[in-house]
CSV table of C-alpha atoms in Angstrom, one decimal:
chain,number,residue,atom,x,y,z
N,820,MET,CA,14.6,-3.0,4.7
N,821,ALA,CA,13.9,0.6,4.1
N,822,TYR,CA,10.7,0.7,2.4
N,823,GLY,CA,12.3,2.8,-0.5
N,824,GLU,CA,14.8,0.2,-1.2
N,825,ARG,CA,14.5,-2.4,-4.1
N,826,ALA,CA,13.7,-5.9,-2.9
N,827,GLU,CA,16.6,-8.2,-3.2
N,828,LEU,CA,16.7,-12.0,-3.7
N,829,ASP,CA,20.1,-13.2,-2.4
N,830,PRO,CA,20.0,-17.1,-2.0
N,831,GLU,CA,23.5,-17.2,-0.5
N,832,ILE,CA,22.4,-16.7,2.9
N,833,ALA,CA,19.3,-18.9,2.6
N,834,SER,CA,20.0,-21.3,5.4
N,835,THR,CA,21.1,-18.4,8.0
N,836,VAL,CA,17.5,-17.1,8.2
N,837,ASP,CA,15.5,-20.3,8.3
N,838,SER,CA,15.8,-24.1,7.8
N,839,ASP,CA,13.4,-24.2,5.0
N,840,VAL,CA,15.5,-22.4,2.4
N,841,VAL,CA,18.5,-23.6,0.6
N,842,ARG,CA,22.2,-22.2,0.6
N,843,THR,CA,23.4,-21.6,-2.9
N,844,LYS,CA,26.4,-19.8,-4.6
N,845,PRO,CA,26.5,-16.2,-3.9
N,846,LYS,CA,24.1,-14.3,-6.2
N,847,THR,CA,21.9,-11.2,-6.0
N,848,GLU,CA,18.9,-10.9,-8.1
N,849,ARG,CA,16.4,-7.8,-8.3
N,850,LEU,CA,12.9,-8.9,-7.9
N,851,LEU,CA,11.5,-6.4,-10.4
N,852,SER,CA,8.0,-7.8,-9.9
N,853,VAL,CA,8.0,-6.5,-6.4
N,854,ASP,CA,9.0,-3.0,-7.1
N,855,VAL,CA,6.3,-2.8,-9.9
N,856,LEU,CA,3.8,-4.2,-7.5
N,857,ARG,CA,4.7,-1.8,-4.9
N,858,GLY,CA,4.5,1.1,-7.4
N,859,LEU,CA,1.1,0.1,-8.6
N,860,THR,CA,-0.1,-0.2,-5.1
N,861,ILE,CA,1.3,3.3,-4.0
N,862,ALA,CA,-0.3,5.0,-7.1
N,863,PHE,CA,-3.7,3.4,-6.4
N,864,MET,CA,-3.2,4.3,-2.9
N,865,ILE,CA,-2.7,7.9,-3.8
N,866,LEU,CA,-5.6,7.9,-6.1
N,867,VAL,CA,-8.1,6.6,-3.7
N,868,ASN,CA,-6.9,8.8,-0.9
N,869,ASN,CA,-7.7,11.8,-2.9
N,870,GLN,CA,-11.4,11.5,-3.8
N,871,PRO,CA,-12.5,14.6,-2.1
N,872,GLY,CA,-16.2,14.6,-2.9
N,873,PRO,CA,-19.2,12.2,-2.0
N,874,GLY,CA,-19.7,11.5,-5.7
N,875,ALA,CA,-16.4,9.4,-6.1
N,876,PHE,CA,-17.0,6.2,-8.0
N,877,PHE,CA,-17.9,3.4,-6.0
N,878,GLU,CA,-14.6,1.3,-6.2
N,879,LEU,CA,-12.6,4.5,-5.5
N,880,GLN,CA,-14.1,4.6,-1.9
N,881,HIS,CA,-13.9,2.4,1.0
N,882,ALA,CA,-16.8,0.1,1.9
N,883,GLN,CA,-18.9,2.1,4.3
N,884,TRP,CA,-18.9,-0.7,6.7
N,885,ASN,CA,-19.1,-4.4,6.1
N,886,GLY,CA,-18.1,-5.3,2.6
N,887,PHE,CA,-15.3,-4.8,0.4
N,888,THR,CA,-14.3,-2.5,-2.7
N,889,LEU,CA,-11.2,-2.3,-4.7
N,890,THR,CA,-10.0,0.6,-2.6
N,891,ASP,CA,-10.0,-1.7,0.6
N,892,LEU,CA,-7.2,-3.8,-1.2
N,893,VAL,CA,-4.7,-1.1,-1.2
N,894,PHE,CA,-3.4,-1.0,2.5
N,895,PRO,CA,-3.4,-4.8,2.9
N,896,THR,CA,-1.2,-5.2,-0.2
N,897,PHE,CA,1.2,-2.5,1.0
N,898,LEU,CA,1.4,-4.3,4.5
N,899,PHE,CA,1.8,-7.5,2.5
N,900,LEU,CA,4.7,-6.1,0.5
N,901,VAL,CA,6.3,-4.8,3.5
N,902,GLY,CA,6.5,-8.3,4.9
N,903,LEU,CA,7.8,-9.8,1.7
N,904,SER,CA,10.5,-7.2,1.3
N,905,LEU,CA,11.6,-7.6,5.0
N,906,VAL,CA,12.3,-11.2,4.7
N,907,LEU,CA,14.4,-10.8,1.5
N,908,SER,CA,16.5,-7.9,3.0
N,909,THR,CA,17.0,-9.4,6.5
N,910,ALA,CA,18.5,-12.2,4.5
N,911,ALA,CA,20.8,-10.2,2.4
N,912,ARG,CA,21.9,-8.0,5.4
N,913,LEU,CA,22.8,-11.1,7.6
N,914,ALA,CA,24.8,-12.3,4.5
N,915,ARG,CA,26.8,-9.0,4.7
N,916,GLY,CA,27.7,-9.6,8.2
N,917,ALA,CA,25.2,-7.8,10.1
N,918,SER,CA,24.3,-9.2,13.6
N,919,ARG,CA,20.7,-10.0,14.5
N,920,GLN,CA,21.1,-7.7,17.5
N,921,THR,CA,22.1,-4.9,15.0
N,922,LEU,CA,19.2,-5.6,12.8
N,923,PHE,CA,16.7,-5.6,15.8
N,924,LEU,CA,17.8,-2.3,17.0
N,925,HIS,CA,17.6,-0.9,13.2
N,926,ALA,CA,14.2,-2.2,13.2
N,927,LEU,CA,13.2,-0.4,16.5
N,928,ARG,CA,14.6,2.8,15.0
N,929,ARG,CA,12.8,2.5,11.7
N,930,SER,CA,9.4,1.6,13.4
N,931,ALA,CA,9.9,4.7,15.6
N,932,VAL,CA,10.8,7.1,12.8
N,933,LEU,CA,7.8,5.6,10.5
N,934,ALA,CA,5.5,6.3,13.4
N,935,LEU,CA,6.8,9.7,13.8
N,936,PHE,CA,6.3,10.3,10.1
N,937,GLY,CA,2.7,9.3,10.5
N,938,ILE,CA,2.1,11.6,13.3
N,939,VAL,CA,3.7,14.3,11.1
N,940,VAL,CA,1.2,13.5,8.1
N,941,ASN,CA,-1.8,13.6,10.6
N,942,THR,CA,-0.9,16.8,12.2
N,943,PHE,CA,0.3,18.9,9.3
N,944,PRO,CA,0.1,22.1,9.2
N,945,PHE,CA,0.3,21.8,13.0
N,946,GLU,CA,-2.6,24.1,13.8
N,947,HIS,CA,-4.5,21.9,16.0
N,948,LEU,CA,-1.9,20.1,18.2
N,949,ASP,CA,-4.6,19.5,20.9
N,950,ARG,CA,-6.2,17.1,18.6
N,951,ILE,CA,-3.4,15.0,17.3
N,952,ARG,CA,-4.4,11.5,15.9
N,953,PHE,CA,-1.8,9.2,17.1
N,954,TYR,CA,-3.1,6.1,15.0
N,955,GLY,CA,-2.7,6.0,11.2
N,956,VAL,CA,-1.5,4.2,8.3
N,957,LEU,CA,2.3,4.6,8.9
N,958,GLN,CA,1.8,3.9,12.5
N,959,ARG,CA,0.2,0.7,12.0
N,960,THR,CA,2.8,-0.2,9.4
N,961,ALA,CA,5.5,0.5,12.0
N,962,ILE,CA,3.9,-1.9,14.5
N,963,CYS,CA,3.6,-4.6,12.1
N,964,TYR,CA,7.1,-4.0,10.8
N,965,LEU,CA,8.4,-4.2,14.2
N,966,VAL,CA,6.7,-7.6,15.0
N,967,VAL,CA,7.4,-9.3,11.7
N,968,SER,CA,11.2,-8.2,11.9
N,969,THR,CA,11.4,-9.7,15.3
N,970,LEU,CA,9.9,-13.1,14.0
N,971,CYS,CA,12.2,-13.0,11.2
N,972,LEU,CA,15.3,-12.5,13.6
N,973,LEU,CA,14.4,-15.2,15.9
N,974,ARG,CA,15.2,-17.9,13.4
N,975,THR,CA,11.5,-19.2,13.3
N,976,GLY,CA,10.5,-21.3,10.4
N,977,TRP,CA,7.7,-20.9,7.9
N,978,LYS,CA,5.5,-23.1,10.1
N,979,ASP,CA,6.2,-20.9,13.2
N,980,LYS,CA,5.3,-17.7,11.3
N,981,ALA,CA,2.1,-19.4,9.8
N,982,ALA,CA,1.1,-20.3,13.2
N,983,VAL,CA,1.5,-16.8,14.6
N,984,ALA,CA,-0.6,-15.4,11.5
N,985,VAL,CA,-3.4,-18.0,12.4
N,986,THR,CA,-3.2,-17.4,16.0
N,987,CYS,CA,-3.6,-13.7,15.6
N,988,LEU,CA,-6.6,-14.2,13.4
N,989,VAL,CA,-8.4,-16.7,15.9
N,990,VAL,CA,-7.4,-14.6,19.0
N,991,TYR,CA,-9.0,-11.4,17.4
N,992,TRP,CA,-12.0,-13.2,16.5
N,993,VAL,CA,-12.5,-14.6,19.9
N,994,LEU,CA,-12.2,-11.3,21.3
N,995,MET,CA,-14.6,-9.6,19.1
N,996,ARG,CA,-17.1,-12.4,19.1
N,997,PHE,CA,-17.1,-13.7,22.7
N,998,VAL,CA,-15.9,-10.9,25.1
N,999,PRO,CA,-18.8,-8.4,26.3
N,1000,VAL,CA,-18.2,-4.8,25.4
N,1001,PRO,CA,-18.5,-2.7,28.6
N,1002,GLY,CA,-21.7,-0.8,28.5
N,1003,PHE,CA,-23.2,-2.4,25.5
N,1004,GLY,CA,-23.2,-6.2,26.1
N,1005,THR,CA,-22.1,-9.3,24.5
N,1006,PRO,CA,-21.8,-9.6,20.6
N,1007,THR,CA,-24.3,-11.5,18.7
N,1008,HIS,CA,-26.8,-11.2,21.8
N,1009,GLU,CA,-27.2,-7.8,22.7
N,1010,ILE,CA,-25.3,-6.0,19.9
N,1011,PRO,CA,-24.1,-7.2,16.4
N,1012,ILE,CA,-20.6,-8.6,16.1
N,1013,ASN,CA,-19.6,-5.7,13.9
N,1014,ASP,CA,-21.5,-3.0,15.4
N,1015,PRO,CA,-19.9,0.4,14.4
N,1016,ASN,CA,-19.6,1.8,17.8
N,1017,ALA,CA,-20.4,-0.9,20.3
N,1018,ASN,CA,-17.3,-3.3,19.4
N,1019,LEU,CA,-14.3,-4.2,21.5
N,1020,THR,CA,-12.0,-2.4,19.2
N,1021,ALA,CA,-13.8,0.9,19.4
N,1022,TRP,CA,-14.2,0.7,23.3
N,1023,LEU,CA,-10.6,0.2,23.7
N,1024,ASP,CA,-9.6,3.1,21.5
N,1025,ARG,CA,-11.9,5.4,23.4
N,1026,LEU,CA,-10.5,4.1,26.6
N,1027,ILE,CA,-6.9,5.0,25.5
N,1028,PHE,CA,-7.6,8.3,23.6
N,1029,ALA,CA,-10.2,11.1,24.0
N,1030,PRO,CA,-12.5,11.5,20.9
N,1031,GLN,CA,-10.5,14.3,19.4
N,1032,HIS,CA,-7.5,12.1,19.1
N,1033,LEU,CA,-9.5,9.4,17.1
N,1034,TYR,CA,-10.3,9.5,13.3
N,1035,GLN,CA,-14.0,9.2,13.7
N,1036,GLN,CA,-14.5,10.6,17.2
N,1037,VAL,CA,-15.8,7.2,18.6
N,1038,ARG,CA,-13.4,4.7,16.7
N,1039,ASP,CA,-10.3,4.6,14.5
N,1040,PRO,CA,-9.9,2.4,11.5
N,1041,GLU,CA,-6.1,2.0,12.4
N,1042,GLY,CA,-6.9,1.2,16.1
N,1043,LEU,CA,-4.9,-0.9,18.5
N,1044,LEU,CA,-6.8,-4.1,18.7
N,1045,SER,CA,-7.5,-4.4,15.1
N,1046,THR,CA,-3.7,-4.2,14.5
N,1047,LEU,CA,-3.4,-7.9,15.6
N,1048,PRO,CA,-5.0,-9.3,12.3
N,1049,ALA,CA,-3.0,-6.5,10.4
N,1050,VAL,CA,0.3,-8.3,11.6
N,1051,SER,CA,-1.2,-11.6,10.1
N,1052,THR,CA,-1.4,-9.6,6.9
N,1053,ALA,CA,2.2,-8.7,7.0
N,1054,LEU,CA,3.2,-12.4,7.7
N,1055,TYR,CA,1.4,-13.4,4.7
N,1056,GLY,CA,4.2,-11.5,2.9
N,1057,VAL,CA,7.0,-13.0,4.7
N,1058,LEU,CA,5.7,-16.4,3.9
N,1059,ALA,CA,5.5,-15.4,0.3
N,1060,GLY,CA,9.0,-13.9,0.5
N,1061,MET,CA,10.3,-17.3,1.9
N,1062,TRP,CA,8.6,-19.2,-0.9
N,1063,LEU,CA,10.2,-17.2,-3.4
N,1064,ARG,CA,13.6,-17.8,-1.9
N,1065,THR,CA,13.3,-21.7,-1.9
N,1066,LYS,CA,15.2,-23.9,-4.3
N,1067,ARG,CA,12.0,-24.6,-6.3
N,1068,ALA,CA,12.1,-23.8,-10.0
N,1069,THR,CA,11.2,-20.0,-10.5
N,1070,ALA,CA,8.4,-21.2,-13.2
N,1071,ALA,CA,6.8,-23.2,-10.3
N,1072,LYS,CA,6.6,-20.4,-7.9
N,1073,PRO,CA,3.9,-18.4,-9.2
N,1074,MET,CA,1.6,-21.4,-9.1
N,1075,GLY,CA,2.3,-21.9,-5.4
N,1076,LEU,CA,1.5,-18.2,-4.6
N,1077,ALA,CA,-1.8,-18.6,-6.9
N,1078,LEU,CA,-2.8,-21.6,-5.1
N,1079,ALA,CA,-2.1,-20.1,-1.5
N,1080,GLY,CA,-4.0,-17.0,-2.6
N,1081,ALA,CA,-7.0,-18.8,-4.0
N,1082,SER,CA,-7.1,-21.0,-0.6
N,1083,MET,CA,-7.0,-18.0,1.7
N,1084,GLY,CA,-9.6,-16.0,-0.4
N,1085,VAL,CA,-12.1,-18.9,0.0
N,1086,ALA,CA,-11.3,-19.2,3.6
N,1087,GLY,CA,-11.9,-15.4,4.0
N,1088,LEU,CA,-15.3,-15.6,2.1
N,1089,LEU,CA,-16.4,-18.5,4.2
N,1090,TRP,CA,-15.4,-16.8,7.4
N,1091,ASN,CA,-17.4,-13.9,6.2
N,1092,TYR,CA,-20.6,-15.6,7.2
N,1093,GLU,CA,-19.5,-15.6,10.9
N,1094,PHE,CA,-17.3,-12.5,11.0
N,1095,PRO,CA,-18.1,-10.2,8.2
N,1096,ILE,CA,-15.3,-8.8,6.1
N,1097,ASN,CA,-14.7,-5.3,7.4
N,1098,LYS,CA,-11.8,-3.2,6.5
N,1099,LYS,CA,-12.3,-0.6,9.1
N,1100,LEU,CA,-12.2,-3.3,11.8
N,1101,TRP,CA,-9.6,-5.5,9.8
N,1102,THR,CA,-11.7,-8.4,10.7
N,1103,SER,CA,-10.1,-11.8,10.4
N,1104,SER,CA,-12.1,-12.8,7.2
N,1105,TYR,CA,-11.0,-9.3,5.6
N,1106,SER,CA,-7.3,-10.2,6.4
N,1107,LEU,CA,-7.6,-13.5,4.6
N,1108,TRP,CA,-9.7,-12.3,1.9
N,1109,ALA,CA,-7.4,-9.2,1.1
N,1110,GLY,CA,-4.3,-11.5,1.8
N,1111,GLY,CA,-5.6,-14.0,-0.8
N,1112,LEU,CA,-5.9,-11.3,-3.4
N,1113,SER,CA,-2.5,-9.8,-2.6
N,1114,LEU,CA,-1.0,-13.1,-3.2
N,1115,LEU,CA,-2.8,-13.6,-6.5
N,1116,LEU,CA,-1.5,-10.1,-7.7
N,1117,LEU,CA,1.9,-11.1,-6.7
N,1118,ALA,CA,1.6,-14.5,-8.5
N,1119,LEU,CA,0.5,-12.6,-11.7
N,1120,ALA,CA,3.4,-10.0,-11.3
N,1121,VAL,CA,6.1,-12.7,-10.7
N,1122,TYR,CA,4.8,-14.8,-13.6
N,1123,LEU,CA,4.7,-12.0,-16.2
N,1124,ILE,CA,7.8,-10.0,-15.1
N,1125,ASP,CA,10.1,-12.6,-13.6
N,1126,VAL,CA,9.3,-15.8,-15.3
N,1127,LYS,CA,8.1,-14.5,-18.7
N,1128,ARG,CA,10.3,-11.7,-18.6
N,1129,TRP,CA,7.5,-9.5,-20.2
N,1130,GLY,CA,8.9,-6.3,-21.5
N,1131,ARG,CA,12.5,-7.4,-20.7
N,1132,SER,CA,13.7,-9.3,-23.7
N,1133,GLY,CA,17.3,-8.8,-24.2
N,1134,LEU,CA,17.9,-6.6,-21.2
N,1135,PRO,CA,20.2,-7.7,-18.1
N,1136,ALA,CA,18.3,-9.3,-15.2
N,1137,ASP,CA,19.0,-6.4,-13.0
N,1138,GLU,CA,17.9,-3.8,-15.4
N,1139,ALA,CA,14.3,-2.4,-15.5
N,1140,PRO,CA,12.7,-1.9,-19.0
N,1141,ALA,CA,11.1,1.5,-19.6
N,1142,ILE,CA,7.8,0.2,-19.6
N,1143,TYR,CA,8.1,-0.4,-15.8
N,1144,LYS,CA,10.0,2.7,-14.8
N,1145,PRO,CA,7.0,5.0,-14.1
N,1146,LEU,CA,5.8,2.5,-11.4
N,1147,MET,CA,9.3,1.9,-10.0
N,1148,VAL,CA,9.5,5.8,-9.2
N,1149,PHE,CA,6.7,4.9,-6.6
N,1150,GLY,CA,7.8,1.5,-6.0
N,1151,THR,CA,11.5,2.2,-5.0
N,1152,ASN,CA,10.5,5.3,-2.8
N,1153,SER,CA,7.2,4.4,-1.5
N,1154,ILE,CA,7.3,6.3,1.8
N,1155,LEU,CA,8.4,9.5,0.3
N,1156,ALA,CA,5.6,9.2,-2.4
N,1157,TYR,CA,2.9,8.6,0.2
N,1158,MET,CA,4.1,11.5,2.4
N,1159,VAL,CA,4.3,13.9,-0.5
N,1160,SER,CA,0.7,12.7,-1.6
N,1161,GLU,CA,-0.8,13.4,2.0
N,1162,LEU,CA,0.9,16.5,2.7
N,1163,LEU,CA,0.9,18.2,-0.9
N,1164,PRO,CA,-3.0,18.7,-0.9
N,1165,VAL,CA,-2.9,20.2,2.5
N,1166,ALA,CA,-0.1,22.5,1.5
N,1167,VAL,CA,-2.1,23.7,-1.6
N,1168,ALA,CA,-5.1,24.4,0.5
N,1169,LEU,CA,-3.2,26.9,2.6
N,1170,ILE,CA,-2.5,29.2,-0.6
N,1171,HIS,CA,-4.7,32.1,-1.0
N,1172,THR,CA,-5.6,33.8,-4.1
N,1173,ALA,CA,-5.2,37.7,-4.7
N,1174,ASN,CA,-8.7,38.4,-3.3
N,1175,GLY,CA,-8.0,36.4,-0.3
N,1176,THR,CA,-10.0,33.1,-1.0
N,1177,VAL,CA,-8.5,29.9,-0.2
N,1178,LEU,CA,-7.2,28.2,-3.4
N,1179,ARG,CA,-9.3,24.8,-3.7
N,1180,VAL,CA,-8.8,23.1,-6.9
N,1181,TYR,CA,-11.7,20.5,-6.5
N,1182,GLU,CA,-14.4,22.9,-5.1
N,1183,ASN,CA,-13.6,26.0,-7.0
N,1184,TRP,CA,-12.6,24.5,-10.4
N,1185,LEU,CA,-13.1,20.9,-11.1
N,1186,ARG,CA,-16.7,20.7,-10.1
N,1187,GLY,CA,-17.6,23.2,-12.5
N,1188,LEU,CA,-15.5,22.2,-15.3
N,1189,ILE,CA,-16.7,18.7,-15.1
N,1190,PRO,CA,-20.3,18.5,-14.0
N,1191,VAL,CA,-20.5,14.8,-14.3
N,1192,ARG,CA,-20.7,12.5,-11.0
N,1193,GLY,CA,-17.4,10.9,-10.3
N,1194,TRP,CA,-15.2,12.4,-12.8
N,1195,PRO,CA,-14.2,15.7,-11.0
N,1196,GLU,CA,-13.0,13.4,-8.0
N,1197,LEU,CA,-11.2,11.0,-10.4
N,1198,VAL,CA,-9.5,14.0,-12.2
N,1199,PHE,CA,-8.4,15.4,-9.0
N,1200,GLY,CA,-7.1,12.1,-7.7
N,1201,LEU,CA,-5.1,11.5,-10.9
N,1202,THR,CA,-3.6,15.0,-10.8
N,1203,VAL,CA,-2.3,14.5,-7.2
N,1204,VAL,CA,-0.9,11.1,-8.5
N,1205,ALA,CA,0.7,12.9,-11.4
N,1206,VAL,CA,2.2,15.7,-9.3
N,1207,THR,CA,3.5,13.5,-6.7
N,1208,TRP,CA,5.3,11.4,-9.5
N,1209,ALA,CA,6.6,14.6,-10.7
N,1210,VAL,CA,8.2,15.3,-7.2
N,1211,VAL,CA,9.6,12.0,-6.7
N,1212,TYR,CA,11.1,11.4,-10.0
N,1213,PRO,CA,14.1,13.5,-9.4
N,1214,PHE,CA,15.0,11.4,-6.4
N,1215,TYR,CA,14.5,8.1,-8.4
N,1216,ARG,CA,16.6,9.5,-11.3
N,1217,LYS,CA,19.4,10.5,-8.9
N,1218,ARG,CA,19.0,7.1,-7.0
N,1219,ILE,CA,18.1,8.9,-3.8
N,1220,PHE,CA,15.8,6.8,-1.4
N,1221,LEU,CA,14.0,7.9,1.8
N,1222,ARG,CA,15.3,5.2,4.3
N,1223,VAL,CA,13.9,4.9,7.7
């Protein structure tokens, strides 16, 4: 599924994807809850990614190292929704006659294009090509997308996918917990298990790339090894999508999602004592904790929007009420919205005023206008959200979606 497409629930082809879903009469239903939740996630992602000063509110910043803030929920929720949308769209495309080989080739192409988009975002305005950062949000998304796409096309059932997700978590923990880090020692003996620089993930990234190609010179939050538990995060979404496509009553599905989310959250908190929750390392405990919260958010969205039809009274099943449309602008064109929000502030910083100074909205204007800690950063972030929405809205209105 291209990330800008709306998620589709198509029970007709249930049994062609896995044996755990039942074939029913041809029918396609829009999952409005998925579009809305994705839109909310993208809006919040834009907000927290544009907090330019050190005085931003605590929950609008990532945890400095171990720990968790609301901001640390954004990326895993996005990956979770990528997996969810993928399983639904794969089923729909198989029903339309696409072969699994064709879909796999499409997944390869999409992943490559998505990774290229990520490098463009990292490199713009292309002034320091000797310091290209090859890791990034879109690059990690591309890898996870390709892996879960392959699993969805291999006719694996939910138990197989769950086993892969658990295996990724356990293998990552074993590597981070027991494998000595060259030049530093063994975790929990010579070094802490989540030492910022002396960990296996950071060591591997330094082995692959020179310091100028890493986000923090000595490590990268979207590094190679830590993508392993991120694959699990995307698989949680796949499993949620499979659950939503079962023959169970629609009203019962949010409860199943909520129970799974609560269980995963508790498991993550318990594992935190051995392998601390850490977004920058994407620890196994973090993957479970954030995945559990994503499931709870999805359960709430499905219950309110798809079951209770909150705000949808009297409307056709496939028509979105006006109350949700602001979020759907982002939800149906998420990659475009993300790229605009990342490139726009950089482009504005290239503008010079009449006297030759750089146009810096935050430093030159907002900090002076709002001399209260946290608020200039919040206003700046909300401004970027609003401007990004204004840029993407015409695409939504004309039904033009960025497909990769």
